Amino acid sequence: MRKLALSDEILMSIEKPARYIGNEVNMVKKDIDKVDVRFAMCFPDVYEIGMSHLGIQILYDMFNKREDIYCERVYSPWLDLDKIMREQDIPLFALESQQSVKDFDFLGITIQYEMCYTNILQILDLSKIPLMAVDRTEDDPIVIGGGPCAYNPEPLAPFFDIFYIGEGEMVYFQLIDKYKENKANGGTRLDFLEMAAQIEGLYVPMFYDVTYHEDGTIKSFEPNNVNAKNKIIKQLVMDISNTYYPDKPLVPFIKATQDRVVLEIQRGCIRGCRFCQAGSVYKPVRERDLEFLKEKAYNMLKNTGHEEISLSSLSSSDYSQLEGLINFLIDEFKGKGVNISLPSLRIDAFSLDVMSKVQDVRKSSLTFAPEAGSQRLRNVINKGLTEEVILNGAKLAFDGGWNRVKLYFMLGLPTETVSDMEGIAELSEKIAELYYQIPKDQRIGKVQVVASTSFFVPKPFTPFQWASMNTKEEFLSKARIVNAKMKEMLNKKSLKYNWHEADVSVLEGLLARGDRRVADTILYAYHLGCIYDAWGESFDNDKWEQAIAATDIDMDFYITRERDTDEILPWDFIDVGVTKQFLKNEWKKAKEETVTPNCRMKCAGCGVAKFGGGVCFENKN
Amino acid sequence: MKIRIKFAKQGAMKFVGHLDIMRYFQKVMRRADVNIAYSEGFSPHQKMSFAAPLGVGLTSRGEYFDIEVYSTDNSKEMLKRLNDAMVDGMEVISYRLLPEDSKNAMSIVAAADYLVCFREGKEPCSEWKEKFEQFMSQEKIEILKATKKSEVLVNIRPLILSFDVRVDAIFLKLATGSENNIKPELVIDAFCDYLSVQRKPFDIMSERLEIYGKSENGENIPLEDFGKDIL
């Protein structure tokens, strides 16, 4: 039996020791002496979160299909173990072999959200890998980052050797082959990074120099190494039904956040919501073939024993064969005790019919995401959902027996006025009133409308990348306006309003649109003890404020300042396909309250057609 | 049909808690294609019940749960299918058909065997073997047990059904189940009290060896012996 990295004594004194033992169903076992390359794949958050991530399951399967590579997993030790590992000087280990991360060839870190940045430093630190890429030696693993936050890698630039821009299925094997070649030739770390820089989609931050104007904006962003490309082109899987997807996903012992089979039905989104980064960077939408999905659904349920399957995509209702897929799942699996969990579908007759088949109507609630309280502001953000559609959907649902509705909105969107904010309360009220139009003897109790707002954070590669973001005070005063309006509504007892603290959103704003200078702030905050910033119990805003002050970060420059469209943005060196000109036009149209039709209605000429596939070429064969 | 399954839990699996082991076996049933019965209703669940929860940190060679199935292959085939669906450290030992009128395992559990071994350097004293014999020769072994309101003295000697001091471990047969229940930890607590020594943290490693149920004539017999192999 494998020897565990942690002693019984440690494992018995921490929460959920099963986080650290590996050995899960479908864990890949390999003889370490018979592989050439060891890859540690890390999700820098706690095990239950990391194990719920589909991307790692896909890459774990992909890497391990190759006999010469052994891919293992690493997650952030929880606060209790973190403390013990520091006190007792225990190096961070991978779950499979229970061996030190430091001894691996690669440490790959998926960067899914900004608030995990200090956990990345925790991972490096506990692994005893120098935090700064320039300090690493031939004995250290190559540290490579990927995932959505890699679309603006600059705040993390000094901590990574390489960033992988795009979808992981594409160029990893090229990179690993180069690594083996370099090792065989006795090449150095630097030699390898120069080889990596020549591969499409890979960005080696130390090969670039940035200079700044006096006002703090970027003056130049230039390669300092002949092997480094001027533009890094995002990598996309174009043949999405003929690629890596696990048949045997890992099954954790402890309950993970996503404790079910996840079937990714498509990538990308046809809709052009102007606040949405995923919608922009994963363009164009690429649908997976129905037969591919049926086979994967069957295999994954069989090999995991999960009792639930869930569909995943940015907008499942837009999947053209949704009806066929859902009917297949119900016919094939419903009778075998498998629950079918549907993602937030557009509420219409079809989805309500399906939902009534797969879930208990009385226990479930309906979800709408209008995102903004007025049609005017919904036009600004290009959210195609109209009040009429929402009310029709709600009416259908109430007739079908539902009586709970959840509504999601954002506060702080560009051009927002008081009447947009109050519109949140008014829309909630209209939905409640609709319910009470049903004759009393046909109603099932009271209606409950829960409206939640999050604070808008402008993201790179969206038309709002130039927008001013609100301050904490502005956010909170907006939430109070909504709350006060809710209290004025006739059916206020049926309405509930939730909003969050604004501290984290402001920090997220700094990290999302930050440049290389923000790396100092992250490092400073980490040295002050910040980790697990995404977790309320450990987030410490005072320490972050201290770090911001100590590293001379002007929050107005990064947060509230509206950028000039001619300014060099920190992420401009990345080519995501969607052109800067298109984003500028969309930013202009947003201010003019003009909508842009979705990709299936009319091509907007965003630029991603150059990838040669997906929705851009539907019905064009 | 009622089936009783016996399994072992070894190695790193001792860190997986009881509830997670239940979830693990629910998924095993699907992977091994066991034709298990489900309850009615909107979210049906498998008809499965465990005999006696095992604490985190303990290994076992004799854990049990009962299931209800609509149909089954023979025991040999089912053992193979179940064991093909196991992870390292988990092994299904027997798969037996119970008489239709059997009570479930949990309701008949009466005793369990344990092997308790002191970790090196964590023995309570050097002559612990002789001392343990002396400790057990007492007529009463009283411990303070916290109740909702206060503390009461409880005599645990009758709950230690038998014992045997072995080369490097203590074998204990302890009352287990809903009526009387004690754990090896408690016996070692009492032993250290008797020696007037402070217990060292993480001093013992315990393994459960077998669980017994009370048969109709009042005898304690291993739970698996209530059923028969399907040939």
CSV table of C-alpha atoms in Angstrom, one decimal, chain A residues 405-572:
chain,number,residue,atom,x,y,z
A,405,VAL,CA,-38.7,32.4,-8.2
A,406,LYS,CA,-35.1,33.4,-8.1
A,407,LEU,CA,-33.9,36.5,-9.9
A,408,TYR,CA,-30.2,37.5,-10.5
A,409,PHE,CA,-29.1,41.1,-11.1
A,410,MET,CA,-26.0,43.1,-11.2
A,411,LEU,CA,-25.4,46.5,-9.7
A,412,GLY,CA,-22.9,49.0,-10.9
A,413,LEU,CA,-23.3,48.4,-14.6
A,414,PRO,CA,-22.3,51.2,-16.9
A,415,THR,CA,-24.8,54.0,-17.4
A,416,GLU,CA,-26.9,52.8,-14.5
A,417,THR,CA,-29.4,55.2,-12.9
A,418,VAL,CA,-31.7,55.2,-9.9
A,419,SER,CA,-34.6,54.1,-12.0
A,420,ASP,CA,-32.6,51.1,-13.2
A,421,MET,CA,-31.9,50.1,-9.6
A,422,GLU,CA,-35.5,50.6,-8.6
A,423,GLY,CA,-36.5,48.5,-11.6
A,424,ILE,CA,-35.1,45.5,-9.8
A,425,ALA,CA,-37.8,45.9,-7.1
A,426,GLU,CA,-40.5,46.7,-9.6
A,427,LEU,CA,-39.8,43.6,-11.7
A,428,SER,CA,-39.8,41.4,-8.6
A,429,GLU,CA,-43.2,43.0,-7.6
A,430,LYS,CA,-44.7,42.4,-11.1
A,431,ILE,CA,-43.8,38.7,-10.8
A,432,ALA,CA,-45.4,38.4,-7.4
A,433,GLU,CA,-48.5,40.2,-8.6
A,434,LEU,CA,-48.8,37.8,-11.5
A,435,TYR,CA,-49.0,35.0,-9.0
A,436,TYR,CA,-51.8,36.6,-7.1
A,437,GLN,CA,-53.8,36.9,-10.3
A,438,ILE,CA,-54.3,33.2,-10.2
A,439,PRO,CA,-57.7,32.4,-8.5
A,440,LYS,CA,-57.1,31.8,-4.8
A,441,ASP,CA,-58.4,28.2,-4.8
A,442,GLN,CA,-55.9,27.3,-7.5
A,443,ARG,CA,-52.8,28.7,-5.8
A,444,ILE,CA,-50.5,26.6,-3.7
A,445,GLY,CA,-49.6,28.9,-0.8
A,446,LYS,CA,-47.7,32.1,-1.2
A,447,VAL,CA,-45.3,33.1,-3.8
A,448,GLN,CA,-41.6,33.7,-2.9
A,449,VAL,CA,-39.5,36.0,-5.1
A,450,VAL,CA,-35.9,36.2,-4.2
A,451,ALA,CA,-33.8,38.8,-5.9
A,452,SER,CA,-30.1,38.8,-5.6
A,453,THR,CA,-27.6,41.3,-6.8
A,454,SER,CA,-23.9,41.0,-7.3
A,455,PHE,CA,-21.6,43.9,-8.0
A,456,PHE,CA,-20.4,44.4,-11.6
A,457,VAL,CA,-16.7,43.8,-12.2
A,458,PRO,CA,-15.4,44.9,-15.6
A,459,LYS,CA,-13.4,42.1,-17.3
A,460,PRO,CA,-10.7,42.0,-20.0
A,461,PHE,CA,-11.9,41.2,-23.5
A,462,THR,CA,-15.4,42.4,-23.0
A,463,PRO,CA,-16.8,45.7,-24.4
A,464,PHE,CA,-16.8,46.9,-20.8
A,465,GLN,CA,-13.1,46.4,-20.4
A,466,TRP,CA,-12.7,50.2,-20.6
A,467,ALA,CA,-15.6,51.0,-18.2
A,468,SER,CA,-15.4,52.7,-14.8
A,469,MET,CA,-16.1,50.4,-11.9
A,470,ASN,CA,-17.9,51.5,-8.8
A,471,THR,CA,-16.3,52.0,-5.4
A,472,LYS,CA,-17.4,50.1,-2.4
A,473,GLU,CA,-19.4,53.0,-1.1
A,474,GLU,CA,-21.2,53.4,-4.4
A,475,PHE,CA,-22.0,49.7,-4.5
A,476,LEU,CA,-23.4,49.6,-1.0
A,477,SER,CA,-25.5,52.8,-1.5
A,478,LYS,CA,-27.0,51.2,-4.7
A,479,ALA,CA,-27.9,48.1,-2.7
A,480,ARG,CA,-29.6,50.3,-0.2
A,481,ILE,CA,-31.6,52.0,-2.9
A,482,VAL,CA,-32.9,48.6,-4.1
A,483,ASN,CA,-33.6,47.5,-0.6
A,484,ALA,CA,-35.6,50.6,0.2
A,485,LYS,CA,-37.6,50.2,-3.0
A,486,MET,CA,-38.3,46.6,-2.2
A,487,LYS,CA,-39.8,47.7,1.1
A,488,GLU,CA,-42.2,50.0,-0.7
A,489,MET,CA,-43.7,47.3,-2.8
A,490,LEU,CA,-47.3,46.1,-2.2
A,491,ASN,CA,-46.3,42.4,-2.0
A,492,LYS,CA,-43.1,43.2,0.0
A,493,LYS,CA,-43.8,40.2,2.2
A,494,SER,CA,-43.4,37.9,-0.7
A,495,LEU,CA,-40.2,39.6,-1.8
A,496,LYS,CA,-36.7,39.0,-0.5
A,497,TYR,CA,-33.6,40.8,-1.4
A,498,ASN,CA,-30.0,39.7,-1.0
A,499,TRP,CA,-26.7,41.4,-1.6
A,500,HIS,CA,-23.1,40.8,-0.7
A,501,GLU,CA,-20.3,42.6,0.8
A,502,ALA,CA,-18.5,44.9,-1.7
A,503,ASP,CA,-14.9,44.5,-0.5
A,504,VAL,CA,-14.2,41.4,-2.4
A,505,SER,CA,-15.7,42.8,-5.6
A,506,VAL,CA,-13.5,45.8,-5.5
A,507,LEU,CA,-10.4,43.6,-5.0
A,508,GLU,CA,-11.6,41.4,-7.8
A,509,GLY,CA,-11.7,44.5,-10.0
A,510,LEU,CA,-8.1,45.3,-9.2
A,511,LEU,CA,-6.9,41.8,-9.9
A,512,ALA,CA,-9.0,41.4,-13.1
A,513,ARG,CA,-7.8,44.5,-14.9
A,514,GLY,CA,-4.4,44.9,-13.1
A,515,ASP,CA,-1.0,45.0,-14.7
A,516,ARG,CA,2.4,43.7,-13.7
A,517,ARG,CA,2.7,46.2,-10.9
A,518,VAL,CA,-0.2,44.6,-9.1
A,519,ALA,CA,1.9,41.4,-8.6
A,520,ASP,CA,3.8,43.2,-5.8
A,521,THR,CA,0.5,43.8,-4.0
A,522,ILE,CA,-0.5,40.1,-4.3
A,523,LEU,CA,2.9,39.1,-2.9
A,524,TYR,CA,2.7,41.7,-0.1
A,525,ALA,CA,-0.8,40.5,0.9
A,526,TYR,CA,0.4,36.9,0.9
A,527,HIS,CA,3.3,37.8,3.1
A,528,LEU,CA,0.8,39.5,5.5
A,529,GLY,CA,-1.0,36.1,5.7
A,530,CYS,CA,-3.7,36.4,3.1
A,531,ILE,CA,-4.9,33.1,1.7
A,532,TYR,CA,-8.3,31.7,0.8
A,533,ASP,CA,-9.6,35.1,-0.1
A,534,ALA,CA,-12.6,33.6,-1.8
A,535,TRP,CA,-13.7,32.3,1.6
A,536,GLY,CA,-15.6,34.7,3.9
A,537,GLU,CA,-14.0,33.1,7.0
A,538,SER,CA,-10.5,33.8,5.9
A,539,PHE,CA,-10.8,37.0,3.7
A,540,ASP,CA,-9.1,39.8,5.5
A,541,ASN,CA,-9.8,43.2,3.8
A,542,ASP,CA,-7.6,45.1,6.2
A,543,LYS,CA,-4.5,43.2,5.2
A,544,TRP,CA,-5.3,43.8,1.5
A,545,GLU,CA,-5.7,47.5,2.1
A,546,GLN,CA,-2.4,47.5,3.9
A,547,ALA,CA,-0.8,45.7,0.9
A,548,ILE,CA,-2.4,48.2,-1.5
A,549,ALA,CA,-1.1,51.1,0.5
A,550,ALA,CA,2.4,49.6,0.9
A,551,THR,CA,2.8,48.9,-2.8
A,552,ASP,CA,1.6,52.3,-3.9
A,553,ILE,CA,-1.4,51.1,-5.8
A,554,ASP,CA,-3.8,53.9,-6.8
A,555,MET,CA,-7.3,52.2,-6.7
A,556,ASP,CA,-8.8,55.0,-8.7
A,557,PHE,CA,-6.4,54.2,-11.6
A,558,TYR,CA,-7.4,50.6,-11.6
A,559,ILE,CA,-11.0,50.7,-10.5
A,560,THR,CA,-12.9,53.9,-11.1
A,561,ARG,CA,-11.0,55.3,-14.1
A,562,GLU,CA,-12.7,54.9,-17.5
A,563,ARG,CA,-10.0,53.8,-19.9
A,564,ASP,CA,-9.4,55.5,-23.2
A,565,THR,CA,-10.0,53.2,-26.1
A,566,ASP,CA,-6.6,54.1,-27.5
A,567,GLU,CA,-4.8,53.1,-24.3
A,568,ILE,CA,-2.5,50.0,-24.4
A,569,LEU,CA,-4.3,47.6,-22.1
A,570,PRO,CA,-2.2,45.0,-20.1
A,571,TRP,CA,-3.8,42.1,-22.0
A,572,ASP,CA,-3.6,43.6,-25.5
